Short mmCIF file of N, CA and C in Angstrom, two decimals:
data_model
loop_
_atom_site.label_atom_id
_atom_site.label_comp_id
_atom_site.label_asym_id
_atom_site.label_seq_id
_atom_site.Cartn_x
_atom_site.Cartn_y
_atom_site.Cartn_z
N UNK R 1274 0.83 -1.19 0.00
CA UNK R 1274 0.00 0.00 0.00
C UNK R 1274 0.87 1.26 0.00
N UNK R 1275 2.09 1.12 0.47
CA UNK R 1275 2.98 2.28 0.49
C UNK R 1275 3.31 2.77 -0.91
N UNK R 1276 3.22 1.91 -1.90
CA UNK R 1276 3.65 2.24 -3.25
C UNK R 1276 2.51 2.62 -4.17
N UNK R 1277 1.29 2.57 -3.68
CA UNK R 1277 0.12 2.89 -4.50
C UNK R 1277 -0.49 4.18 -3.98
N UNK R 1278 -0.57 5.18 -4.84
CA UNK R 1278 -1.07 6.49 -4.41
C UNK R 1278 -2.58 6.53 -4.28
N UNK R 1279 -3.29 5.89 -5.20
CA UNK R 1279 -4.74 5.89 -5.18
C UNK R 1279 -5.26 4.69 -4.39
N UNK R 1280 -6.53 4.72 -4.02
CA UNK R 1280 -7.10 3.54 -3.34
C UNK R 1280 -7.01 2.30 -4.23
N UNK R 1281 -6.75 1.17 -3.62
CA UNK R 1281 -6.65 -0.10 -4.32
C UNK R 1281 -8.02 -0.74 -4.34
N UNK R 1282 -8.53 -1.03 -5.55
CA UNK R 1282 -9.83 -1.69 -5.69
C UNK R 1282 -9.58 -3.19 -5.79
N UNK R 1283 -10.20 -3.94 -4.89
CA UNK R 1283 -10.13 -5.39 -4.92
C UNK R 1283 -11.51 -5.91 -5.27
N UNK R 1284 -11.58 -6.70 -6.33
CA UNK R 1284 -12.85 -7.31 -6.76
C UNK R 1284 -12.81 -8.76 -6.33
N UNK R 1285 -13.74 -9.12 -5.45
CA UNK R 1285 -13.74 -10.45 -4.85
C UNK R 1285 -15.01 -11.20 -5.14
N UNK R 1286 -14.90 -12.51 -5.10
CA UNK R 1286 -16.09 -13.34 -5.09
C UNK R 1286 -16.55 -13.42 -3.63
N UNK R 1287 -17.54 -14.22 -3.36
CA UNK R 1287 -18.11 -14.29 -2.02
C UNK R 1287 -17.47 -15.39 -1.17
N UNK R 1288 -16.22 -15.71 -1.42
CA UNK R 1288 -15.52 -16.71 -0.62
C UNK R 1288 -15.57 -16.31 0.85
N UNK R 1289 -15.83 -17.26 1.71
CA UNK R 1289 -15.97 -17.00 3.14
C UNK R 1289 -14.78 -16.23 3.71
N UNK R 1290 -13.57 -16.58 3.29
CA UNK R 1290 -12.37 -15.90 3.80
C UNK R 1290 -12.38 -14.41 3.46
N UNK R 1291 -12.97 -14.05 2.33
CA UNK R 1291 -13.03 -12.64 1.94
C UNK R 1291 -14.01 -11.85 2.79
N UNK R 1292 -14.93 -12.55 3.42
CA UNK R 1292 -15.97 -11.90 4.23
C UNK R 1292 -15.68 -11.97 5.72
N UNK R 1293 -14.56 -12.53 6.09
CA UNK R 1293 -14.27 -12.77 7.51
C UNK R 1293 -14.06 -11.48 8.30
N UNK R 1294 -14.21 -11.60 9.59
CA UNK R 1294 -13.99 -10.47 10.49
C UNK R 1294 -12.57 -9.94 10.36
N UNK R 1295 -11.61 -10.86 10.25
CA UNK R 1295 -10.20 -10.46 10.12
C UNK R 1295 -9.99 -9.59 8.88
N UNK R 1296 -10.59 -9.98 7.76
CA UNK R 1296 -10.44 -9.19 6.54
C UNK R 1296 -11.14 -7.85 6.66
N UNK R 1297 -12.33 -7.84 7.23
CA UNK R 1297 -13.05 -6.57 7.41
C UNK R 1297 -12.24 -5.61 8.28
N UNK R 1298 -11.65 -6.13 9.35
CA UNK R 1298 -10.83 -5.28 10.23
C UNK R 1298 -9.60 -4.75 9.50
N UNK R 1299 -8.95 -5.61 8.71
CA UNK R 1299 -7.77 -5.18 7.95
C UNK R 1299 -8.14 -4.06 6.98
N UNK R 1300 -9.24 -4.22 6.28
CA UNK R 1300 -9.68 -3.21 5.31
C UNK R 1300 -10.04 -1.91 6.03
N UNK R 1301 -10.69 -2.00 7.18
CA UNK R 1301 -11.02 -0.81 7.95
C UNK R 1301 -9.75 -0.08 8.41
N UNK R 1302 -8.73 -0.83 8.80
CA UNK R 1302 -7.47 -0.23 9.24
C UNK R 1302 -6.72 0.46 8.10
N UNK R 1303 -7.07 0.13 6.86
CA UNK R 1303 -6.39 0.75 5.71
C UNK R 1303 -6.83 2.20 5.51
N UNK R 1304 -7.86 2.61 6.25
CA UNK R 1304 -8.35 4.00 6.22
C UNK R 1304 -8.66 4.48 4.81
N UNK R 1305 -9.35 3.64 4.06
CA UNK R 1305 -9.78 4.03 2.72
C UNK R 1305 -8.79 3.71 1.61
N UNK R 1306 -7.63 3.17 1.94
CA UNK R 1306 -6.66 2.82 0.91
C UNK R 1306 -7.03 1.54 0.17
N UNK R 1307 -7.91 0.75 0.77
CA UNK R 1307 -8.41 -0.47 0.13
C UNK R 1307 -9.92 -0.35 0.01
N UNK R 1308 -10.41 -0.54 -1.21
CA UNK R 1308 -11.84 -0.52 -1.50
C UNK R 1308 -12.19 -1.88 -2.07
N UNK R 1309 -13.31 -2.45 -1.64
CA UNK R 1309 -13.69 -3.78 -2.13
C UNK R 1309 -15.04 -3.71 -2.83
N UNK R 1310 -15.16 -4.53 -3.84
CA UNK R 1310 -16.43 -4.77 -4.53
C UNK R 1310 -16.59 -6.28 -4.58
N UNK R 1311 -17.78 -6.76 -4.34
CA UNK R 1311 -18.04 -8.19 -4.34
C UNK R 1311 -18.88 -8.58 -5.54
N UNK R 1312 -18.50 -9.68 -6.15
CA UNK R 1312 -19.26 -10.23 -7.25
C UNK R 1312 -20.43 -11.04 -6.69
N UNK R 1313 -21.44 -11.25 -7.51
CA UNK R 1313 -22.58 -12.07 -7.09
C UNK R 1313 -22.10 -13.47 -6.74
N UNK R 1314 -22.65 -14.00 -5.68
CA UNK R 1314 -22.22 -15.32 -5.20
C UNK R 1314 -22.55 -16.45 -6.17
N UNK R 1315 -23.66 -16.36 -6.87
CA UNK R 1315 -24.08 -17.47 -7.73
C UNK R 1315 -24.12 -17.06 -9.20
N UNK R 1316 -23.18 -16.27 -9.62
CA UNK R 1316 -23.12 -15.83 -11.01
C UNK R 1316 -21.68 -15.89 -11.51
N UNK R 1317 -21.14 -17.10 -11.71
CA UNK R 1317 -19.75 -17.19 -12.16
C UNK R 1317 -19.52 -16.52 -13.51
N UNK R 1318 -20.58 -16.38 -14.31
CA UNK R 1318 -20.41 -15.72 -15.60
C UNK R 1318 -20.10 -14.23 -15.46
N UNK R 1319 -20.29 -13.68 -14.27
CA UNK R 1319 -19.95 -12.28 -14.02
C UNK R 1319 -18.54 -12.12 -13.45
N UNK R 1320 -17.86 -13.22 -13.22
CA UNK R 1320 -16.53 -13.19 -12.62
C UNK R 1320 -15.48 -13.37 -13.71
N UNK R 1321 -14.71 -12.32 -14.03
CA UNK R 1321 -13.71 -12.43 -15.09
C UNK R 1321 -12.65 -13.50 -14.80
N UNK R 1322 -12.41 -13.79 -13.55
CA UNK R 1322 -11.43 -14.82 -13.19
C UNK R 1322 -11.87 -16.18 -13.71
N UNK R 1323 -13.18 -16.43 -13.72
CA UNK R 1323 -13.68 -17.70 -14.25
C UNK R 1323 -13.31 -17.86 -15.72
N UNK R 1324 -13.32 -16.76 -16.47
CA UNK R 1324 -12.92 -16.82 -17.88
C UNK R 1324 -11.42 -17.07 -18.02
N UNK R 1325 -10.65 -16.50 -17.12
CA UNK R 1325 -9.19 -16.74 -17.14
C UNK R 1325 -8.91 -18.22 -16.91
N UNK R 1326 -9.55 -18.81 -15.88
CA UNK R 1326 -9.31 -20.23 -15.59
C UNK R 1326 -9.82 -21.11 -16.73
N UNK R 1327 -10.96 -20.77 -17.28
CA UNK R 1327 -11.50 -21.55 -18.38
C UNK R 1327 -10.56 -21.53 -19.58
N UNK R 1328 -10.07 -20.35 -19.93
CA UNK R 1328 -9.12 -20.23 -21.04
C UNK R 1328 -7.86 -21.05 -20.75
N UNK R 1329 -7.36 -20.93 -19.53
CA UNK R 1329 -6.14 -21.67 -19.16
C UNK R 1329 -6.34 -23.17 -19.31
N UNK R 1330 -7.46 -23.65 -18.82
CA UNK R 1330 -7.71 -25.10 -18.87
C UNK R 1330 -7.91 -25.60 -20.30
N UNK R 1331 -8.51 -24.76 -21.15
CA UNK R 1331 -8.79 -25.19 -22.52
C UNK R 1331 -7.63 -24.98 -23.48
N UNK R 1332 -6.82 -23.93 -23.26
CA UNK R 1332 -5.78 -23.58 -24.22
C UNK R 1332 -4.36 -23.80 -23.75
N UNK R 1333 -4.12 -23.72 -22.48
CA UNK R 1333 -2.75 -23.80 -21.96
C UNK R 1333 -2.46 -25.12 -21.24
N UNK R 1334 -3.45 -25.65 -20.57
CA UNK R 1334 -3.21 -26.80 -19.70
C UNK R 1334 -4.06 -28.04 -20.03
N UNK R 1335 -4.59 -28.19 -21.25
CA UNK R 1335 -5.55 -29.28 -21.46
C UNK R 1335 -4.96 -30.68 -21.31
N UNK R 1336 -3.71 -30.88 -21.62
CA UNK R 1336 -3.12 -32.22 -21.56
C UNK R 1336 -2.01 -32.32 -20.52
N UNK R 1337 -1.97 -31.39 -19.60
CA UNK R 1337 -0.95 -31.40 -18.55
C UNK R 1337 -1.34 -32.44 -17.51
N UNK R 1338 -0.39 -33.28 -17.17
CA UNK R 1338 -0.61 -34.29 -16.13
C UNK R 1338 0.53 -34.15 -15.13
N UNK R 1339 0.40 -33.23 -14.16
CA UNK R 1339 1.49 -32.97 -13.23
C UNK R 1339 1.74 -34.16 -12.31
N UNK R 1340 3.00 -34.28 -11.91
CA UNK R 1340 3.38 -35.36 -10.99
C UNK R 1340 3.01 -35.04 -9.55
N UNK R 1341 2.94 -33.73 -9.25
CA UNK R 1341 2.60 -33.33 -7.89
C UNK R 1341 2.03 -31.92 -7.91
N UNK R 1342 1.62 -31.46 -6.74
CA UNK R 1342 1.02 -30.13 -6.61
C UNK R 1342 2.01 -29.04 -7.02
N UNK R 1343 3.27 -29.19 -6.66
CA UNK R 1343 4.28 -28.19 -6.99
C UNK R 1343 4.41 -27.99 -8.49
N UNK R 1344 4.40 -29.08 -9.24
CA UNK R 1344 4.52 -29.00 -10.70
C UNK R 1344 3.27 -28.31 -11.29
N UNK R 1345 2.11 -28.65 -10.76
CA UNK R 1345 0.88 -27.99 -11.22
C UNK R 1345 0.92 -26.50 -10.92
N UNK R 1346 1.37 -26.15 -9.73
CA UNK R 1346 1.47 -24.75 -9.34
C UNK R 1346 2.41 -23.97 -10.25
N UNK R 1347 3.58 -24.55 -10.53
CA UNK R 1347 4.54 -23.87 -11.44
C UNK R 1347 3.94 -23.67 -12.82
N UNK R 1348 3.29 -24.68 -13.32
CA UNK R 1348 2.72 -24.60 -14.66
C UNK R 1348 1.60 -23.57 -14.73
N UNK R 1349 0.76 -23.53 -13.70
CA UNK R 1349 -0.33 -22.54 -13.66
C UNK R 1349 0.24 -21.13 -13.59
N UNK R 1350 1.29 -20.94 -12.80
CA UNK R 1350 1.91 -19.62 -12.70
C UNK R 1350 2.52 -19.19 -14.03
N UNK R 1351 3.14 -20.11 -14.74
CA UNK R 1351 3.70 -19.81 -16.07
C UNK R 1351 2.58 -19.36 -17.02
N UNK R 1352 1.47 -20.07 -16.95
CA UNK R 1352 0.34 -19.73 -17.80
C UNK R 1352 -0.17 -18.32 -17.50
N UNK R 1353 -0.31 -18.00 -16.22
CA UNK R 1353 -0.78 -16.67 -15.84
C UNK R 1353 0.22 -15.59 -16.24
N UNK R 1354 1.52 -15.88 -16.13
CA UNK R 1354 2.53 -14.90 -16.56
C UNK R 1354 2.43 -14.63 -18.07
N UNK R 1355 2.21 -15.70 -18.84
CA UNK R 1355 2.04 -15.52 -20.29
C UNK R 1355 0.82 -14.66 -20.59
N UNK R 1356 -0.23 -14.88 -19.84
CA UNK R 1356 -1.45 -14.11 -20.06
C UNK R 1356 -1.26 -12.64 -19.70
N UNK R 1357 -0.39 -12.35 -18.74
CA UNK R 1357 -0.11 -10.95 -18.38
C UNK R 1357 0.46 -10.19 -19.57
N UNK R 1358 1.16 -10.89 -20.45
CA UNK R 1358 1.74 -10.24 -21.63
C UNK R 1358 0.73 -10.11 -22.76
N UNK R 1359 -0.51 -10.50 -22.50
CA UNK R 1359 -1.59 -10.42 -23.48
C UNK R 1359 -2.72 -9.56 -22.92
N UNK R 1360 -2.51 -8.26 -22.79
CA UNK R 1360 -3.55 -7.42 -22.17
C UNK R 1360 -4.88 -7.44 -22.92
N UNK R 1361 -4.84 -7.64 -24.23
CA UNK R 1361 -6.10 -7.70 -24.98
C UNK R 1361 -6.93 -8.91 -24.54
N UNK R 1362 -6.25 -10.00 -24.25
CA UNK R 1362 -6.93 -11.21 -23.80
C UNK R 1362 -7.61 -10.98 -22.45
N UNK R 1363 -6.88 -10.40 -21.52
CA UNK R 1363 -7.43 -10.14 -20.19
C UNK R 1363 -8.57 -9.12 -20.27
N UNK R 1364 -8.41 -8.11 -21.12
CA UNK R 1364 -9.48 -7.13 -21.32
C UNK R 1364 -10.73 -7.81 -21.87
N UNK R 1365 -10.55 -8.76 -22.76
CA UNK R 1365 -11.69 -9.49 -23.32
C UNK R 1365 -12.44 -10.26 -22.24
N UNK R 1366 -11.72 -10.80 -21.26
CA UNK R 1366 -12.38 -11.52 -20.17
C UNK R 1366 -13.25 -10.57 -19.35
N UNK R 1367 -12.75 -9.37 -19.09
CA UNK R 1367 -13.53 -8.37 -18.35
C UNK R 1367 -14.78 -8.01 -19.14
N UNK R 1368 -14.61 -7.78 -20.45
CA UNK R 1368 -15.77 -7.42 -21.28
C UNK R 1368 -16.78 -8.57 -21.33
N UNK R 1369 -16.29 -9.79 -21.46
CA UNK R 1369 -17.18 -10.95 -21.51
C UNK R 1369 -18.02 -11.06 -20.23
N UNK R 1370 -17.44 -10.71 -19.10
CA UNK R 1370 -18.16 -10.81 -17.84
C UNK R 1370 -19.20 -9.72 -17.65
N UNK R 1371 -19.12 -8.66 -18.46
CA UNK R 1371 -20.06 -7.55 -18.38
C UNK R 1371 -20.02 -6.82 -17.05
N UNK R 1372 -18.91 -6.89 -16.36
CA UNK R 1372 -18.76 -6.19 -15.08
C UNK R 1372 -18.20 -4.81 -15.35
N UNK R 1373 -18.86 -3.79 -14.82
CA UNK R 1373 -18.38 -2.41 -14.99
C UNK R 1373 -18.29 -1.77 -13.62
N UNK R 1374 -17.21 -1.06 -13.41
CA UNK R 1374 -17.04 -0.28 -12.18
C UNK R 1374 -16.78 1.14 -12.59
N UNK R 1375 -17.68 2.02 -12.24
CA UNK R 1375 -17.52 3.44 -12.59
C UNK R 1375 -16.95 4.22 -11.45
#
């Protein structure tokens, strides 16, 4: 937070950990530096992250058979790093989800 001048917007799903007392207290202590928006709990089509995972599973990882969790984790991280270099792709996921924050 020291390196970000504007408030940080975090878009979350309704995962229980995101709604916990500990997280609420942490966000309150940020004194407005962290702002949260929650996606609908039962509308995965509104969650751009779901499109990222779907793309990854269909295009990057369809035939991957990892030997262990560590190998799967490394491969998933590589996939996400590649996607970071494709801003048009990530933008398309946001548009597909129809989520707008004004």
